[in-house]
Amino acid sequence: AVLVIAGPKNGLSDAEKDAIVDYLLDGGKLAALLDPDTPDSYRELLSLWGVLLTTDHVADVVSNVAGEELTPMAQKSNGQFLTSGASGIPIADTLDVVFFPGATAMRMALPPEDLPPFIVYTPLVRSTPLSWLETDPDEVSFDRGQDPAGPLDLVAVVQASGTLDGRLITRPDKLLKLVIFGDSDFARNGFYFSSENADLLLNSVNWL
C-alpha cells in the first residue's frame, strides 16, 4: 500500500529505480526519509517530478533544539506547518512541534510557471526565515552570497499523474503521491517519541 524508504545508504540500481517508478505510475505511494548524504540515485528519482533535494544542512538560529542550529525545529506557533485549510492535506493539522537532526532541504527545480499542471508540489513543513543551507556544517555561520537563505522546505508533498519526461499514470482514476522528508533521523528510536516526531511520520503514512 505504501513504500517507505528510510535513510538509504546504498544507491538504487537501474532495475530498482524502474520498479519504483512503475509502482508509482500505477498509483503508488512513497514516503522518502532522506538525508544530506543520500545517494544521488534517489535525487535522480525525485527529479522525475521536478524535486531538487540539496546536499547541504539546514541551519536555523531561531527555531532549533537546545541551541543546536543544525537540528531545526518546526513549531505551529511559528506558522511553520501548512495545514489542510490551505493545502487540503491534513498531515500537519495536529502537530505542534517536530524537529529534524541533521536535515537537508528540497525545492522545485523549475519555476512554477514551467511545471506541468499534472504535478503539484506542496511544502508541508518549513524552516524559519532566519535559516539557511549551511555549506560547511563544521563551522556553522551564515555566509551571505554563499549560503542560500530560508525559509526552506523540510518536508514536501507531491501529487502527480505523470512524470516530467512524459510518462503518464496507468490508472487514470488514481494519483501517485510522495511525502518527502529532508531527514530520516527524526524517526530513529532515539527521537521517535520526542515532541510529535512519531505523529508526523504516522500521519504521513496514514494519508498516503
XYZ file of N, CA and C in Angstrom:
624
model
N 0.822 -1.215 0.000
C 0.000 0.000 0.000
C 0.851 1.258 0.000
N 1.965 1.225 0.730
C 2.869 2.374 0.817
C 4.304 1.853 0.819
N 5.143 2.492 0.032
C 6.573 2.195 0.060
C 7.263 3.218 0.946
N 8.004 2.755 1.949
C 8.765 3.639 2.837
C 10.253 3.395 2.600
N 10.969 4.446 2.247
C 12.425 4.390 2.090
C 13.006 5.297 3.166
N 13.673 4.695 4.144
C 14.114 5.451 5.320
C 15.631 5.437 5.435
N 16.257 6.600 5.235
C 17.692 6.750 5.432
C 18.545 5.853 4.564
N 18.324 5.787 3.264
C 19.102 4.880 2.420
C 20.577 5.272 2.376
N 21.440 4.267 2.393
C 22.886 4.486 2.304
C 23.460 3.972 0.993
N 22.770 3.024 0.363
C 23.227 2.461 -0.903
C 22.371 2.991 -2.037
N 23.012 3.205 -3.189
C 22.295 3.730 -4.338
C 21.340 2.708 -4.937
N 20.378 3.199 -5.702
C 19.447 2.347 -6.421
C 20.097 1.814 -7.695
N 19.871 0.539 -7.988
C 20.235 0.028 -9.307
C 19.195 0.514 -10.309
N 19.516 0.420 -11.588
C 18.546 0.823 -12.617
C 17.269 0.008 -12.506
N 17.405 -1.281 -12.210
C 16.224 -2.138 -12.097
C 15.358 -1.726 -10.910
N 16.011 -1.382 -9.788
C 15.247 -0.953 -8.609
C 14.538 0.370 -8.875
N 15.243 1.287 -9.508
C 14.629 2.581 -9.834
C 13.440 2.389 -10.765
N 13.591 1.547 -11.780
C 12.488 1.298 -12.714
C 11.297 0.670 -11.994
N 11.568 -0.235 -11.053
C 10.485 -0.883 -10.315
C 9.714 0.135 -9.474
N 10.433 1.069 -8.840
C 9.776 2.099 -8.036
C 8.929 3.015 -8.917
N 9.479 3.425 -10.056
C 8.734 4.306 -10.958
C 7.491 3.599 -11.481
N 7.622 2.324 -11.863
C 6.458 1.570 -12.350
C 5.389 1.476 -11.271
N 5.818 1.234 -10.028
C 4.872 1.165 -8.913
C 4.147 2.500 -8.729
N 4.899 3.593 -8.763
C 4.290 4.907 -8.572
C 3.349 5.252 -9.721
N 3.722 4.891 -10.936
C 2.866 5.194 -12.087
C 1.635 4.296 -12.146
N 1.540 3.357 -11.230
C 0.322 2.554 -11.077
C -0.510 3.076 -9.908
N -0.258 4.337 -9.538
C -0.991 4.941 -8.424
C -0.366 4.659 -7.079
N 0.946 4.412 -7.051
C 1.636 4.073 -5.824
C 1.880 5.258 -4.912
N 2.283 4.959 -3.671
C 2.529 5.971 -2.644
C 3.919 5.747 -2.051
N 4.649 6.837 -1.851
C 6.019 6.751 -1.361
C 6.252 7.740 -0.234
N 6.788 7.250 0.884
C 7.325 8.103 1.942
C 8.841 7.961 1.887
N 9.541 9.045 1.570
C 11.000 9.017 1.410
C 11.640 9.867 2.494
N 12.361 9.211 3.415
C 13.052 9.897 4.504
C 14.525 9.967 4.112
N 14.961 11.122 3.656
C 16.270 11.273 3.028
C 17.125 12.262 3.815
N 18.442 12.150 3.646
C 19.398 12.940 4.416
C 20.336 13.695 3.471
N 21.174 14.595 4.020
C 22.107 15.321 3.139
C 23.017 14.410 2.323
N 23.374 13.232 2.869
C 24.284 12.334 2.164
C 23.558 11.228 1.392
N 22.290 11.442 1.102
C 21.529 10.451 0.335
C 22.190 10.195 -1.016
N 22.312 8.932 -1.438
C 22.910 8.644 -2.749
C 22.186 9.355 -3.887
N 22.956 9.727 -4.899
C 22.424 10.532 -5.999
C 21.295 9.850 -6.743
N 21.250 8.527 -6.732
C 20.192 7.840 -7.474
C 18.807 8.191 -6.932
N 18.710 8.518 -5.652
C 17.421 8.928 -5.090
C 17.077 10.352 -5.527
N 18.098 11.184 -5.659
C 17.855 12.523 -6.201
C 17.377 12.440 -7.652
N 17.961 11.525 -8.401
C 17.532 11.327 -9.788
C 16.081 10.852 -9.837
N 15.699 10.001 -8.904
C 14.308 9.545 -8.838
C 13.370 10.721 -8.597
N 13.683 11.559 -7.617
C 12.819 12.701 -7.303
C 12.771 13.711 -8.441
N 13.843 13.793 -9.211
C 13.883 14.768 -10.308
C 12.847 14.460 -11.385
N 12.335 13.235 -11.417
C 11.277 12.898 -12.370
C 10.023 13.727 -12.119
N 9.888 14.256 -10.911
C 8.751 15.117 -10.572
C 9.215 16.547 -10.277
N 10.417 16.880 -10.710
C 10.893 18.248 -10.598
C 11.409 18.632 -9.231
N 11.601 17.660 -8.332
C 12.047 17.959 -6.966
C 13.569 17.912 -6.908
N 14.164 18.962 -6.367
C 15.606 19.034 -6.170
C 15.903 18.895 -4.685
N 16.553 17.789 -4.300
C 16.980 17.578 -2.919
C 18.414 18.054 -2.789
N 18.672 18.956 -1.855
C 20.004 19.526 -1.725
C 20.933 18.570 -0.978
N 22.204 18.899 -0.967
C 23.202 18.096 -0.250
C 23.708 18.804 1.004
N 23.235 20.012 1.258
C 23.698 20.796 2.399
C 22.771 20.628 3.603
N 23.229 21.114 4.760
C 22.476 21.002 6.000
C 21.685 22.281 6.264
N 20.481 22.112 6.790
C 19.670 23.257 7.188
C 20.111 23.726 8.569
N 20.437 25.011 8.672
C 20.740 25.644 9.959
C 19.653 26.671 10.261
N 19.225 26.725 11.502
C 18.165 27.662 11.893
C 18.534 28.254 13.248
N 18.718 29.576 13.294
C 19.114 30.220 14.550
C 17.919 30.580 15.419
N 16.717 30.539 14.856
C 15.528 30.943 15.605
C 14.836 29.760 16.248
N 14.661 28.689 15.486
C 13.897 27.545 15.972
C 14.735 26.287 15.814
N 15.322 25.842 16.930
C 16.168 24.658 16.925
C 16.100 23.986 18.290
N 16.793 22.868 18.447
C 16.775 22.115 19.698
C 18.029 22.436 20.507
N 17.831 23.025 21.669
C 18.911 23.269 22.643
C 20.099 24.006 22.046
N 19.814 24.983 21.169
C 20.878 25.775 20.570
C 21.647 25.079 19.473
N 21.243 23.857 19.114
C 21.892 23.131 18.023
C 21.298 23.610 16.701
N 22.008 24.520 16.045
C 21.445 25.160 14.855
C 21.210 24.182 13.708
N 21.943 23.051 13.713
C 21.766 22.050 12.655
C 20.685 21.023 13.012
N 19.924 21.289 14.070
C 18.740 20.497 14.393
C 17.530 21.422 14.364
N 17.072 21.777 13.166
C 15.953 22.714 13.078
C 14.682 22.127 13.671
N 13.923 23.014 14.297
C 12.645 22.644 14.912
C 11.530 23.381 14.186
N 10.443 22.682 13.938
C 9.264 23.311 13.334
C 8.181 23.429 14.399
N 7.594 24.620 14.502
C 6.609 24.882 15.535
C 5.355 25.504 14.933
N 4.228 25.000 15.385
C 2.954 25.549 14.926
C 2.850 27.030 15.240
N 3.362 27.429 16.408
C 3.278 28.829 16.818
C 4.055 29.753 15.890
N 5.020 29.205 15.168
C 5.784 29.997 14.195
C 5.181 29.973 12.799
N 4.101 29.246 12.622
C 3.494 29.131 11.300
C 4.333 28.310 10.338
N 5.028 27.283 10.841
C 5.935 26.504 10.003
C 5.281 25.284 9.366
N 4.004 25.027 9.707
C 3.272 23.912 9.120
C 2.207 24.438 8.162
N 2.030 23.730 7.057
C 0.926 24.022 6.154
C -0.175 23.007 6.436
N -1.329 23.494 6.878
C -2.404 22.599 7.281
C -3.421 22.439 6.155
N -4.429 21.599 6.414
C -5.401 21.271 5.373
C -6.234 22.465 4.949
N -6.323 23.482 5.821
C -7.082 24.662 5.434
C -6.509 25.356 4.219
N -5.208 25.280 4.048
C -4.556 25.924 2.899
C -4.198 24.933 1.802
N -4.005 23.658 2.167
C -3.479 22.702 1.194
C -4.405 21.537 0.882
N -5.384 21.295 1.758
C -6.212 20.110 1.613
C -5.528 18.847 2.101
N -4.318 18.978 2.653
C -3.542 17.840 3.139
C -3.516 17.915 4.668
N -4.077 16.926 5.367
C -4.253 17.039 6.822
C -3.064 16.563 7.655
N -1.945 16.211 7.046
C -0.827 15.597 7.768
C -0.394 16.431 8.977
N -0.298 17.745 8.793
C 0.255 18.604 9.842
C -0.800 19.240 10.735
N -2.063 18.893 10.547
C -3.127 19.588 11.275
C -2.987 19.483 12.787
N -2.536 18.336 13.296
C -2.498 18.122 14.746
C -1.115 18.328 15.346
N -0.164 18.775 14.539
C 1.211 18.894 15.018
C 1.461 20.244 15.676
N 2.233 20.223 16.757
C 2.672 21.452 17.410
C 4.175 21.652 17.269
N 4.965 20.597 17.507
C 6.425 20.706 17.450
C 7.011 19.407 16.902
N 7.887 19.520 15.911
C 8.709 18.394 15.453
C 10.115 18.932 15.199
N 11.100 18.039 15.192
C 12.466 18.506 14.935
C 13.207 17.495 14.079
N 14.276 17.976 13.432
C 14.972 17.206 12.406
C 16.488 17.304 12.603
N 17.105 16.328 13.265
C 18.564 16.370 13.455
C 19.311 16.149 12.135
N 20.099 17.125 11.728
C 20.912 16.957 10.531
C 20.111 16.887 9.250
N 19.223 17.840 9.047
C 18.308 17.813 7.906
C 18.875 18.544 6.700
N 18.378 18.144 5.537
C 18.600 18.918 4.327
C 17.256 19.481 3.873
N 17.238 20.129 2.731
C 16.013 20.774 2.252
C 15.761 20.388 0.802
N 14.583 20.755 0.339
C 14.209 20.465 -1.047
C 13.480 21.666 -1.623
N 13.433 21.709 -2.936
C 12.675 22.741 -3.640
C 12.393 22.235 -5.038
N 11.554 22.968 -5.736
C 11.298 22.612 -7.120
C 12.443 23.121 -8.000
N 12.876 22.293 -8.920
C 13.967 22.677 -9.818
C 13.483 23.615 -10.905
N 12.180 23.659 -11.130
C 11.594 24.502 -12.168
C 10.763 25.604 -11.527
N 10.683 26.771 -12.169
C 9.751 27.783 -11.681
C 8.318 27.294 -11.843
N 7.402 27.767 -11.001
C 6.019 27.265 -11.038
C 5.377 27.337 -12.414
N 5.694 28.380 -13.185
C 5.061 28.522 -14.499
C 5.526 27.478 -15.504
N 6.671 26.845 -15.229
C 7.184 25.812 -16.137
C 6.807 24.405 -15.697
N 6.138 24.278 -14.564
C 5.756 22.969 -14.060
C 4.443 22.548 -14.710
N 4.357 21.329 -15.267
C 3.098 20.908 -15.897
C 1.986 20.817 -14.864
N 0.728 21.025 -15.292
C -0.383 21.057 -14.330
C -0.653 19.720 -13.656
N -0.092 18.633 -14.193
C -0.359 17.323 -13.585
C 0.646 16.976 -12.486
N 1.527 17.911 -12.142
C 2.426 17.739 -11.000
C 2.177 18.885 -10.015
N 1.784 18.545 -8.784
C 1.502 19.553 -7.753
C 2.462 19.339 -6.591
N 3.245 20.353 -6.306
C 4.234 20.331 -5.219
C 3.732 21.214 -4.090
N 3.703 20.662 -2.868
C 3.192 21.397 -1.716
C 4.202 21.345 -0.576
N 4.795 22.494 -0.184
C 5.664 22.497 1.006
C 4.817 22.269 2.255
N 5.179 21.280 3.060
C 4.367 20.924 4.218
C 4.953 21.461 5.521
N 6.292 21.387 5.654
C 6.990 21.883 6.841
C 8.170 22.716 6.366
N 8.329 23.919 6.949
C 9.393 24.820 6.502
C 10.201 25.304 7.701
N 11.440 25.675 7.432
C 12.262 26.329 8.447
C 11.841 27.793 8.549
N 12.397 28.514 9.514
C 12.045 29.921 9.686
C 12.802 30.785 8.668
N 12.402 32.049 8.508
C 13.136 32.938 7.602
C 14.589 33.161 8.014
N 14.916 32.938 9.288
C 16.294 33.106 9.748
C 17.014 31.759 9.762
N 16.893 31.057 8.656
C 17.578 29.782 8.451
C 18.340 29.871 7.140
N 19.183 28.883 6.909
C 19.940 28.862 5.659
C 20.456 27.455 5.402
N 20.942 27.232 4.185
C 21.606 25.980 3.845
C 23.089 26.145 4.135
N 23.570 25.401 5.112
C 24.960 25.517 5.548
C 25.852 24.640 4.673
N 26.756 25.278 3.951
C 27.661 24.539 3.067
C 28.843 23.949 3.815
N 29.093 24.417 5.046
C 30.189 23.887 5.855
C 29.666 23.574 7.250
N 29.113 22.356 7.466
C 28.498 22.050 8.763
C 29.482 21.997 9.916
N 30.782 21.989 9.637
C 31.774 22.002 10.717
C 31.984 23.406 11.276
N 31.540 24.412 10.555
C 31.667 25.804 11.015
C 30.383 26.540 10.642
N 29.418 26.481 11.554
C 28.080 26.960 11.265
C 28.014 28.474 11.396
N 27.850 29.150 10.280
C 27.639 30.593 10.256
C 27.091 30.940 8.889
N 26.233 31.949 8.861
C 25.610 32.343 7.600
C 26.578 33.186 6.786
N 26.919 32.696 5.617
C 27.793 33.421 4.698
C 26.957 33.994 3.573
N 26.711 35.291 3.671
C 25.861 35.950 2.682
C 26.477 35.821 1.286
N 25.643 35.461 0.338
C 26.107 35.293 -1.025
C 26.592 33.891 -1.329
N 26.761 33.090 -0.268
C 27.207 31.710 -0.457
C 26.179 30.706 0.035
N 25.596 30.970 1.207
C 24.613 30.055 1.786
C 23.202 30.511 1.422
N 22.436 29.666 0.716
C 21.047 30.034 0.381
C 20.227 30.263 1.645
N 19.491 31.365 1.660
C 18.724 31.749 2.844
C 17.339 31.123 2.851
N 16.787 30.970 4.073
C 15.459 30.406 4.248
C 14.361 31.428 4.053
N 13.103 30.986 4.253
C 12.696 29.663 4.733
C 12.935 28.575 3.701
N 13.144 27.345 4.209
C 13.476 26.197 3.379
C 12.476 25.078 3.623
N 12.211 24.305 2.588
C 11.247 23.210 2.694
C 11.923 21.993 3.329
N 11.425 21.588 4.499
C 11.947 20.419 5.212
C 11.163 19.153 4.880
N 9.884 19.316 4.627
C 9.004 18.213 4.221
C 8.092 18.746 3.126
N 7.896 17.954 2.080
C 7.039 18.384 0.978
C 6.230 17.201 0.470
N 5.121 17.522 -0.177
C 4.230 16.525 -0.765
C 4.156 16.756 -2.263
N 4.207 15.667 -3.019
C 3.995 15.726 -4.462
C 2.808 14.837 -4.803
N 1.891 15.383 -5.582
C 0.783 14.609 -6.149
C 0.834 14.788 -7.660
N 0.790 13.682 -8.390
C 1.021 13.775 -9.826
C 0.295 12.661 -10.571
N 0.079 12.895 -11.845
C -0.478 11.862 -12.723
C 0.491 11.529 -13.845
N 1.758 11.906 -13.671
C 2.772 11.594 -14.659
C 4.121 12.126 -14.225
N 5.110 11.972 -15.091
C 6.468 12.438 -14.818
C 6.840 13.570 -15.778
N 7.900 14.288 -15.443
C 8.346 15.375 -16.309
C 8.780 14.885 -17.682
N 9.250 13.636 -17.771
C 9.701 13.132 -19.068
C 8.577 12.486 -19.875
N 7.318 12.723 -19.471
C 6.190 12.362 -20.328
C 5.519 11.037 -20.046
N 5.934 10.314 -19.004
C 5.266 9.056 -18.677
C 4.025 9.346 -17.843
N 2.898 8.771 -18.255
C 1.632 9.039 -17.585
C 1.231 7.871 -16.713
N 0.441 8.185 -15.705
C -0.016 7.162 -14.782
C -0.892 6.159 -15.518
N -0.797 4.888 -15.145
C -1.521 3.830 -15.849
C -2.946 3.669 -15.352
N -3.263 4.295 -14.224
C -4.616 4.230 -13.673
C -5.157 5.647 -13.583
N -5.921 6.081 -14.585
C -6.365 7.483 -14.655
C -7.177 7.936 -13.452
N -7.758 6.980 -12.702
C -8.562 7.341 -11.543
C -7.725 7.557 -10.295
N -6.395 7.387 -10.406
C -5.511 7.494 -9.254
C -4.493 8.611 -9.454
N -3.912 9.067 -8.344
C -2.753 9.944 -8.357
C -1.611 9.234 -7.648
N -0.403 9.386 -8.136
C 0.750 8.950 -7.352
C 1.025 10.025 -6.315
N 1.454 9.601 -5.141
C 1.669 10.536 -4.039
C 3.015 10.263 -3.381
N 3.737 11.341 -3.096
C 5.017 11.257 -2.408
C 5.007 12.213 -1.220
N 5.465 11.738 -0.073
C 5.813 12.632 1.033
C 7.324 12.526 1.190
N 8.020 13.652 1.014
C 9.481 13.669 1.007
C 9.963 14.424 2.238
N 10.780 13.764 3.035
C 11.355 14.359 4.248
C 12.834 14.621 3.984
N 13.321 15.776 4.405
C 14.736 16.082 4.264
C 15.568 15.534 5.406
N 15.058 14.517 6.089
C 15.738 13.941 7.246
C 15.140 12.575 7.536
N 15.984 11.643 7.970
C 15.471 10.357 8.452
C 15.659 10.211 9.957
N 16.546 11.001 10.540
C 16.883 10.822 11.957
C 15.709 11.113 12.889
N 14.785 11.973 12.471
C 13.663 12.312 13.341
C 12.840 11.069 13.690
N 12.921 10.037 12.848
C 12.129 8.824 13.068
C 12.933 7.701 13.714
N 14.206 7.937 14.028
C 15.002 6.901 14.700
C 14.497 6.687 16.130
N 14.849 5.543 16.697
C 14.374 5.203 18.039
C 14.633 6.315 19.055
N 15.794 6.958 18.961
C 16.157 7.953 19.960
C 15.324 9.219 19.906
N 14.682 9.491 18.762
C 13.919 10.730 18.606
C 12.440 10.502 18.300
N 12.082 9.258 18.008
C 10.731 8.961 17.505
C 9.644 9.434 18.457
N 9.857 9.243 19.775
C 8.830 9.605 20.739
C 9.059 10.989 21.339
N 9.972 11.764 20.749
C 10.200 13.131 21.204
C 9.280 14.084 20.451
N 8.788 15.094 21.157
C 7.856 16.053 20.562
C 6.766 15.276 19.823
N 6.497 15.626 18.570
C 5.480 14.898 17.803
C 6.079 14.298 16.535
N 7.334 13.874 16.647
C 8.004 13.250 15.509
C 7.250 12.008 15.040
N 6.812 11.179 15.988
C 6.077 9.964 15.613
C 4.803 10.313 14.865
N 4.090 11.337 15.326
C 2.839 11.713 14.674
C 3.072 12.205 13.246
N 4.177 12.903 13.035
C 4.477 13.366 11.681
C 4.621 12.180 10.734
N 5.382 11.167 11.149
C 5.574 10.008 10.287
C 4.283 9.216 10.125
N 3.595 8.939 11.230
C 2.367 8.140 11.167
C 1.269 8.868 10.393
N 1.128 10.155 10.588
C 0.136 10.916 9.827
C 0.427 10.869 8.332
N 1.723 10.922 7.998
C 2.118 10.899 6.583
C 1.782 9.564 5.943
N 2.155 8.467 6.637
C 1.862 7.138 6.099
C 0.356 6.916 6.028
N -0.357 7.379 7.041
C -1.807 7.233 7.057
C -2.441 7.971 5.872
N -1.976 9.186 5.604
C -2.522 9.958 4.469
C -2.191 9.274 3.140
N -0.967 8.787 3.034
C -0.593 8.089 1.807
C -1.480 6.855 1.594
